[in-house]
GROMACS .gro file of C-alpha atoms in nm:
model
  179
    1MET     CA    1  -2.007   1.225  -0.393
    2LYS     CA    2  -1.719   1.008  -0.500
    3SER     CA    3  -1.444   0.897  -0.262
    4LYS     CA    4  -1.138   0.716  -0.288
    5ILE     CA    5  -0.950   0.485  -0.013
    6LEU     CA    6  -0.637   0.311  -0.025
    7ILE     CA    7  -0.685   0.036   0.207
    8LEU     CA    8  -0.443  -0.326   0.236
    9LEU     CA    9  -0.675  -0.598   0.256
   10SER     CA   10  -0.627  -0.970   0.149
   11PHE     CA   11  -1.025  -1.029   0.123
   12THR     CA   12  -1.304  -0.863  -0.098
   13LEU     CA   13  -1.481  -0.588   0.123
   14ILE     CA   14  -1.858  -0.527   0.061
   15ILE     CA   15  -1.996  -0.231   0.270
   16LEU     CA   16  -2.339  -0.188   0.299
   17GLY     CA   17  -2.539   0.109   0.492
   18MET     CA   18  -2.338   0.376   0.656
   19GLY     CA   19  -2.094   0.253   0.936
   20THR     CA   20  -1.762   0.212   0.969
   21ALA     CA   21  -1.579  -0.080   0.878
   22SER     CA   22  -1.217  -0.223   1.027
   23VAL     CA   23  -0.985  -0.396   0.813
   24SER     CA   24  -0.665  -0.623   0.890
   25ALA     CA   25  -0.341  -0.653   0.635
   26GLU     CA   26  -0.194  -0.959   0.519
   27SER     CA   27   0.145  -0.988   0.432
   28SER     CA   28   0.396  -1.204   0.297
   29THR     CA   29   0.792  -1.208   0.326
   30ILE     CA   30   0.963  -1.152  -0.006
   31THR     CA   31   1.341  -1.234  -0.003
   32LYS     CA   32   1.508  -1.051  -0.328
   33SER     CA   33   1.877  -0.965  -0.399
   34SER     CA   34   1.972  -1.112  -0.028
   35LYS     CA   35   1.720  -0.887   0.160
   36LYS     CA   36   1.403  -0.941   0.332
   37ILE     CA   37   1.106  -0.724   0.257
   38THR     CA   38   0.775  -0.769   0.350
   39ALA     CA   39   0.501  -0.729   0.092
   40TYR     CA   40   0.190  -0.597   0.129
   41ARG     CA   41  -0.149  -0.648  -0.092
   42LYS     CA   42  -0.274  -0.349  -0.209
   43HIS     CA   43  -0.616  -0.275  -0.275
   44GLU     CA   44  -0.802   0.035  -0.406
   45VAL     CA   45  -1.180   0.050  -0.298
   46SER     CA   46  -1.346   0.325  -0.451
   47SER     CA   47  -1.702   0.410  -0.320
   48LYS     CA   48  -2.012   0.636  -0.455
   49LYS     CA   49  -2.353   0.699  -0.282
   50VAL     CA   50  -2.667   0.572  -0.452
   51VAL     CA   51  -2.963   0.770  -0.326
   52LYS     CA   52  -3.271   0.543  -0.422
   53LYS     CA   53  -3.646   0.675  -0.357
   54GLU     CA   54  -3.861   0.447  -0.167
   55THR     CA   55  -4.256   0.604  -0.106
   56GLU     CA   56  -4.172   0.860   0.121
   57LYS     CA   57  -3.780   0.755   0.229
   58GLU     CA   58  -3.507   0.783   0.098
   59GLN     CA   59  -3.270   0.522   0.132
   60ILE     CA   60  -2.922   0.538   0.097
   61ALA     CA   61  -2.647   0.265  -0.010
   62GLU     CA   62  -2.310   0.224  -0.024
   63GLU     CA   63  -2.135   0.034  -0.294
   64ALA     CA   64  -1.789  -0.061  -0.278
   65VAL     CA   65  -1.564  -0.197  -0.531
   66VAL     CA   66  -1.243  -0.347  -0.492
   67TYR     CA   67  -0.925  -0.296  -0.744
   68SER     CA   68  -0.666  -0.539  -0.678
   69PRO     CA   69  -0.277  -0.580  -0.893
   70ASN     CA   70  -0.231  -0.873  -0.800
   71THR     CA   71  -0.543  -1.144  -0.741
   72TYR     CA   72  -0.331  -1.460  -0.721
   73PRO     CA   73  -0.259  -1.655  -0.426
   74ILE     CA   74  -0.069  -1.520  -0.169
   75GLY     CA   75   0.326  -1.763  -0.200
   76GLN     CA   76   0.213  -1.929  -0.572
   77CYS     CA   77   0.420  -1.875  -0.847
   78THR     CA   78   0.150  -1.719  -1.030
   79TRP     CA   79   0.155  -1.485  -0.733
   80GLY     CA   80   0.553  -1.460  -0.768
   81VAL     CA   81   0.563  -1.369  -1.128
   82LYS     CA   82   0.248  -1.112  -1.123
   83GLU     CA   83   0.464  -0.892  -0.846
   84LEU     CA   84   0.777  -0.909  -1.071
   85ALA     CA   85   0.558  -0.882  -1.394
   86PRO     CA   86   0.306  -0.643  -1.316
   87TRP     CA   87   0.208  -0.620  -1.700
   88ALA     CA   88   0.077  -1.016  -1.668
   89GLY     CA   89  -0.278  -1.070  -1.671
   90ASN     CA   90  -0.490  -1.122  -1.341
   91ASN     CA   91  -0.697  -1.361  -1.472
   92TRP     CA   92  -0.456  -1.586  -1.671
   93GLY     CA   93  -0.538  -1.897  -1.459
   94ASN     CA   94  -0.286  -2.197  -1.372
   95ALA     CA   95   0.040  -2.156  -1.459
   96ASN     CA   96  -0.060  -2.389  -1.718
   97ASP     CA   97  -0.306  -2.169  -1.885
   98TRP     CA   98  -0.027  -1.849  -1.897
   99ALA     CA   99   0.113  -1.901  -2.273
  100SER     CA  100  -0.248  -1.926  -2.445
  101SER     CA  101  -0.447  -1.695  -2.218
  102ALA     CA  102  -0.112  -1.438  -2.322
  103VAL     CA  103  -0.136  -1.502  -2.640
  104SER     CA  104  -0.526  -1.416  -2.687
  105GLU     CA  105  -0.447  -1.074  -2.501
  106GLY     CA  106  -0.178  -1.012  -2.758
  107PHE     CA  107   0.115  -1.094  -2.575
  108THR     CA  108   0.401  -1.264  -2.823
  109VAL     CA  109   0.506  -1.592  -2.674
  110GLU     CA  110   0.813  -1.767  -2.820
  111THR     CA  111   1.067  -1.987  -2.721
  112THR     CA  112   1.350  -1.780  -2.678
  113PRO     CA  113   1.461  -1.696  -2.317
  114LYS     CA  114   1.488  -1.331  -2.273
  115VAL     CA  115   1.530  -1.079  -1.964
  116GLY     CA  116   1.205  -0.942  -1.863
  117ALA     CA  117   1.003  -1.252  -1.973
  118ILE     CA  118   0.769  -1.461  -1.812
  119LEU     CA  119   0.898  -1.861  -1.857
  120VAL     CA  120   0.636  -2.126  -1.825
  121TRP     CA  121   0.665  -2.481  -1.787
  122SER     CA  122   0.349  -2.619  -1.937
  123ASP     CA  123   0.344  -2.923  -1.704
  124GLY     CA  124   0.384  -3.084  -1.348
  125GLY     CA  125  -0.016  -3.094  -1.262
  126TYR     CA  126  -0.080  -2.712  -1.236
  127GLY     CA  127   0.252  -2.599  -1.419
  128HIS     CA  128   0.497  -2.342  -1.324
  129VAL     CA  129   0.619  -1.968  -1.397
  130ALA     CA  130   0.917  -1.773  -1.326
  131PHE     CA  131   1.063  -1.437  -1.391
  132VAL     CA  132   1.369  -1.426  -1.641
  133THR     CA  133   1.668  -1.184  -1.482
  134GLU     CA  134   1.905  -1.342  -1.646
  135VAL     CA  135   2.025  -1.526  -1.944
  136GLY     CA  136   2.345  -1.650  -2.048
  137GLU     CA  137   2.529  -1.690  -2.353
  138ASP     CA  138   2.575  -2.053  -2.313
  139GLY     CA  139   2.152  -2.059  -2.286
  140LEU     CA  140   2.165  -2.106  -1.902
  141ILE     CA  141   1.935  -1.833  -1.739
  142GLN     CA  142   1.856  -1.741  -1.397
  143VAL     CA  143   1.504  -1.639  -1.290
  144GLN     CA  144   1.269  -1.568  -0.997
  145GLU     CA  145   1.053  -1.746  -0.875
  146SER     CA  146   0.804  -1.812  -0.574
  147ASN     CA  147   0.633  -2.188  -0.489
  148TYR     CA  148   0.970  -2.353  -0.601
  149ALA     CA  149   1.017  -2.636  -0.390
  150GLY     CA  150   0.770  -2.562  -0.183
  151ASN     CA  151   0.949  -2.187  -0.098
  152MET     CA  152   0.631  -1.933  -0.034
  153THR     CA  153   0.880  -1.628  -0.114
  154ILE     CA  154   1.022  -1.462  -0.445
  155ASN     CA  155   1.370  -1.577  -0.493
  156ASN     CA  156   1.665  -1.702  -0.693
  157TYR     CA  157   1.619  -2.044  -0.601
  158ARG     CA  158   1.815  -2.233  -0.920
  159GLY     CA  159   2.099  -2.025  -0.968
  160TRP     CA  160   2.232  -2.073  -1.329
  161PHE     CA  161   2.018  -2.389  -1.509
  162ASN     CA  162   1.878  -2.514  -1.846
  163PRO     CA  163   1.477  -2.491  -1.845
  164ASN     CA  164   1.486  -2.752  -2.070
  165ASP     CA  165   1.678  -3.025  -1.856
  166GLY     CA  166   1.368  -3.195  -1.733
  167VAL     CA  167   1.376  -3.109  -1.345
  168THR     CA  168   1.052  -2.915  -1.376
  169PRO     CA  169   0.879  -3.100  -1.631
  170GLY     CA  170   0.656  -2.944  -1.955
  171ILE     CA  171   0.666  -2.721  -2.266
  172VAL     CA  172   0.906  -2.444  -2.178
  173SER     CA  173   0.804  -2.085  -2.336
  174TYR     CA  174   0.842  -1.707  -2.279
  175ILE     CA  175   0.620  -1.453  -2.280
  176TYR     CA  176   0.730  -1.140  -2.365
  177PRO     CA  177   0.587  -0.783  -2.241
  178LYS     CA  178   0.413  -0.586  -2.481
  179ASN     CA  179   0.671  -0.308  -2.656
   0.00000   0.00000   0.00000
């Protein structure tokens, strides 16, 4: 017997035996285009019964497998970009690792900004990532990002800016979605 349950939670759920479990949800507020919305991290739990014979007794165990669309810590820049670019990998590491992780998964990484690309700064400790929303003819861009200047929500905090101006340190590169 297989069943799928859609639940909201922010931690890994492990169920053993036949019982009930209560689950709470973790949420965060996202500001996007002057609207405030609440985002919940969704986890899908698939469970199946496994029958195991032990002498004359039957034991039934229930296994739970958790699938998450976004495994990055809520509020961090990596979480914000994963929310905006679900095609980004869940295991790309810190922001300064994203370009090399993307290349290893077959994504194209270059130095020209494009709408829908992920902007990566390689320095500043852990690096920083943002999602490109607009590119001007003059080379200035606009982005949506999280954890910019300590702001843990997704927003456009910079307006039009030059990503190579040194305000955010590091080499600038862009990860493009696969076609």
